[in-house]
Amino acid sequence: MSGSARPEERLPLERLDPWLKAQWPDLQGEAEVTQYSGGASNWTYRLKYPERDLILRRAPAGTKAKGAHDMGREYRLLAALKPVYPLVPEPYLYSDDESLIGTEFFIMARIDGYIPRRDLPREVQLDATGVRRLCLSALDALIDLHEVDHQAAGLSG
């Protein structure tokens, strides 16, 4: 494994990697693992293989409130939204087999881009017009999401 993750939050690739390769027989090579920092919720990792770029989401360690950090629910929500709202990542796999990484998790496609935060990456230089376009684009995406027919998408219950 190459890449970076907080020591106490590293993924057990010796169990996860063979499982992933059983799901995708064409998956080759070693994963470069990067844990995304920030946030106070689910742990998110990038698994970059030579020919496939994946995101793994899992609940954090420790005590959780009932109903919180439900990876199955998050996976089902993405699966229901994807056909009607193409901006969500493609959800690929869900597993509740805790022998793999110690908790339930799901795998989804990685979408290239930046997460707008207070401080953008150095390589992203936006003038006032660019900031305006970014904000309007984010608003348009939220408007489109709110226009999704939740009943037709199977999200009514």
Short mmCIF file of C-alpha atoms in Angstrom, two decimals:
data_model
loop_
_atom_site.label_atom_id
_atom_site.label_comp_id
_atom_site.label_asym_id
_atom_site.label_seq_id
_atom_site.Cartn_x
_atom_site.Cartn_y
_atom_site.Cartn_z
CA MET A 1 0.00 0.00 0.00
CA SER A 2 1.27 3.44 -0.83
CA GLY A 3 -0.39 6.73 -0.04
CA SER A 4 -1.47 8.20 3.25
CA ALA A 5 -3.98 7.55 6.00
CA ARG A 6 -3.96 8.36 9.70
CA PRO A 7 -2.17 5.40 11.38
CA GLU A 8 -5.15 4.38 13.52
CA GLU A 9 -7.49 4.63 10.51
CA ARG A 10 -5.55 2.65 7.89
CA LEU A 11 -7.47 0.17 5.78
CA PRO A 12 -6.53 -3.52 6.08
CA LEU A 13 -5.63 -3.91 2.41
CA GLU A 14 -4.46 -7.48 2.99
CA ARG A 15 -8.19 -8.37 3.32
CA LEU A 16 -9.82 -5.63 1.24
CA ASP A 17 -7.66 -5.89 -1.88
CA PRO A 18 -8.37 -9.60 -2.61
CA TRP A 19 -12.09 -8.98 -2.06
CA LEU A 20 -12.09 -6.06 -4.51
CA LYS A 21 -10.16 -8.09 -7.07
CA ALA A 22 -12.74 -10.89 -6.73
CA GLN A 23 -15.47 -8.34 -7.56
CA TRP A 24 -13.49 -6.92 -10.50
CA PRO A 25 -11.31 -9.62 -12.09
CA ASP A 26 -9.68 -6.95 -14.30
CA LEU A 27 -8.50 -4.96 -11.25
CA GLN A 28 -4.71 -5.14 -11.31
CA GLY A 29 -1.82 -3.76 -9.35
CA GLU A 30 -1.49 -2.18 -5.96
CA ALA A 31 -3.80 0.52 -4.64
CA GLU A 32 -2.45 3.91 -3.72
CA VAL A 33 -4.59 4.80 -0.69
CA THR A 34 -5.29 8.36 0.38
CA GLN A 35 -7.56 9.21 3.28
CA TYR A 36 -9.46 12.45 2.86
CA SER A 37 -9.08 14.72 5.84
CA GLY A 38 -11.55 17.14 7.26
CA GLY A 39 -15.15 16.63 8.10
CA ALA A 40 -16.44 15.01 11.26
CA SER A 41 -18.43 12.14 9.89
CA ASN A 42 -17.78 9.08 7.74
CA TRP A 43 -14.22 8.22 6.80
CA THR A 44 -13.48 8.51 3.09
CA TYR A 45 -10.57 6.94 1.22
CA ARG A 46 -9.37 7.07 -2.36
CA LEU A 47 -8.16 3.72 -3.71
CA LYS A 48 -6.22 4.53 -6.86
CA TYR A 49 -5.39 1.45 -8.89
CA PRO A 50 -3.52 1.73 -12.21
CA GLU A 51 -6.74 1.35 -14.23
CA ARG A 52 -9.51 2.19 -11.73
CA ASP A 53 -10.03 5.07 -9.31
CA LEU A 54 -12.36 4.23 -6.42
CA ILE A 55 -13.73 5.86 -3.29
CA LEU A 56 -14.42 3.86 -0.13
CA ARG A 57 -16.77 5.26 2.52
CA ARG A 58 -17.07 3.75 5.97
CA ALA A 59 -18.40 4.72 9.38
CA PRO A 60 -15.92 6.11 11.89
CA ALA A 61 -14.71 3.96 14.76
CA GLY A 62 -16.28 4.24 18.18
CA THR A 63 -19.78 4.60 19.55
CA LYS A 64 -22.39 5.80 17.09
CA ALA A 65 -25.93 7.07 17.58
CA LYS A 66 -28.58 4.61 16.40
CA GLY A 67 -29.22 5.19 12.71
CA ALA A 68 -26.12 7.32 12.23
CA HIS A 69 -23.42 6.38 9.72
CA ASP A 70 -25.61 3.86 7.88
CA MET A 71 -23.48 2.96 4.87
CA GLY A 72 -26.20 0.74 3.41
CA ARG A 73 -28.64 3.66 3.45
CA GLU A 74 -26.06 5.98 1.84
CA TYR A 75 -25.33 3.39 -0.85
CA ARG A 76 -29.06 2.86 -1.58
CA LEU A 77 -29.64 6.62 -1.77
CA LEU A 78 -26.85 7.06 -4.33
CA ALA A 79 -28.10 4.04 -6.31
CA ALA A 80 -31.61 5.52 -6.44
CA LEU A 81 -30.41 9.02 -7.36
CA LYS A 82 -27.84 8.09 -10.02
CA PRO A 83 -30.36 7.35 -12.83
CA VAL A 84 -32.21 10.65 -12.29
CA TYR A 85 -29.43 12.94 -11.02
CA PRO A 86 -26.20 12.25 -12.90
CA LEU A 87 -24.02 14.44 -10.66
CA VAL A 88 -23.86 11.80 -7.91
CA PRO A 89 -21.05 9.25 -8.14
CA GLU A 90 -21.81 5.77 -9.44
CA PRO A 91 -22.20 3.46 -6.43
CA TYR A 92 -20.49 0.15 -7.20
CA LEU A 93 -20.43 -2.17 -4.20
CA TYR A 94 -21.78 -2.39 -0.66
CA SER A 95 -20.59 -4.81 2.00
CA ASP A 96 -21.73 -5.43 5.54
CA ASP A 97 -19.07 -8.12 6.00
CA GLU A 98 -17.20 -6.73 8.99
CA SER A 99 -14.39 -9.26 8.54
CA LEU A 100 -13.11 -7.17 5.63
CA ILE A 101 -12.38 -3.81 7.27
CA GLY A 102 -14.12 -4.02 10.64
CA THR A 103 -17.36 -2.30 9.64
CA GLU A 104 -19.80 -1.95 6.76
CA PHE A 105 -18.64 0.13 3.80
CA PHE A 106 -19.36 0.92 0.18
CA ILE A 107 -17.32 1.61 -2.92
CA MET A 108 -18.22 4.28 -5.46
CA ALA A 109 -16.67 5.96 -8.47
CA ARG A 110 -14.33 8.86 -7.92
CA ILE A 111 -15.44 12.07 -9.60
CA ASP A 112 -12.60 14.33 -10.64
CA GLY A 113 -12.78 17.87 -9.31
CA TYR A 114 -12.38 20.05 -6.25
CA ILE A 115 -14.43 20.32 -3.09
CA PRO A 116 -15.20 24.00 -2.61
CA ARG A 117 -13.93 24.93 0.83
CA ARG A 118 -12.94 28.17 2.51
CA ASP A 119 -9.44 27.75 1.04
CA LEU A 120 -9.30 26.34 -2.48
CA PRO A 121 -6.23 24.40 -3.61
CA ARG A 122 -3.35 26.62 -4.77
CA GLU A 123 -3.73 25.48 -8.36
CA VAL A 124 -7.30 26.84 -8.45
CA GLN A 125 -7.14 30.55 -9.10
CA LEU A 126 -10.52 32.22 -9.40
CA ASP A 127 -11.20 35.86 -10.08
CA ALA A 128 -14.55 37.44 -9.16
CA THR A 129 -16.14 36.08 -12.34
CA GLY A 130 -14.88 32.56 -11.62
CA VAL A 131 -16.16 32.69 -8.04
CA ARG A 132 -19.55 33.84 -9.31
CA ARG A 133 -19.66 30.98 -11.87
CA LEU A 134 -18.68 28.47 -9.17
CA CYS A 135 -21.42 29.71 -6.83
CA LEU A 136 -24.08 29.76 -9.55
CA SER A 137 -23.08 26.29 -10.68
CA ALA A 138 -23.42 24.99 -7.11
CA LEU A 139 -26.84 26.62 -6.81
CA ASP A 140 -27.96 25.14 -10.14
CA ALA A 141 -26.86 21.68 -8.96
CA LEU A 142 -28.86 22.07 -5.74
CA ILE A 143 -31.91 23.28 -7.67
CA ASP A 144 -31.65 20.27 -9.98
CA LEU A 145 -31.38 17.95 -6.97
CA HIS A 146 -34.48 19.48 -5.39
CA GLU A 147 -36.38 18.96 -8.64
CA VAL A 148 -35.81 15.19 -8.54
CA ASP A 149 -39.12 13.35 -8.21
CA HIS A 150 -38.30 11.41 -5.04
CA GLN A 151 -41.26 9.07 -5.50
CA ALA A 152 -40.27 8.18 -9.07
CA ALA A 153 -36.70 7.61 -7.84
CA GLY A 154 -37.95 5.20 -5.18
CA LEU A 155 -37.06 7.49 -2.29
CA SER A 156 -40.52 8.04 -0.81
CA GLY A 157 -40.19 5.74 2.16
#
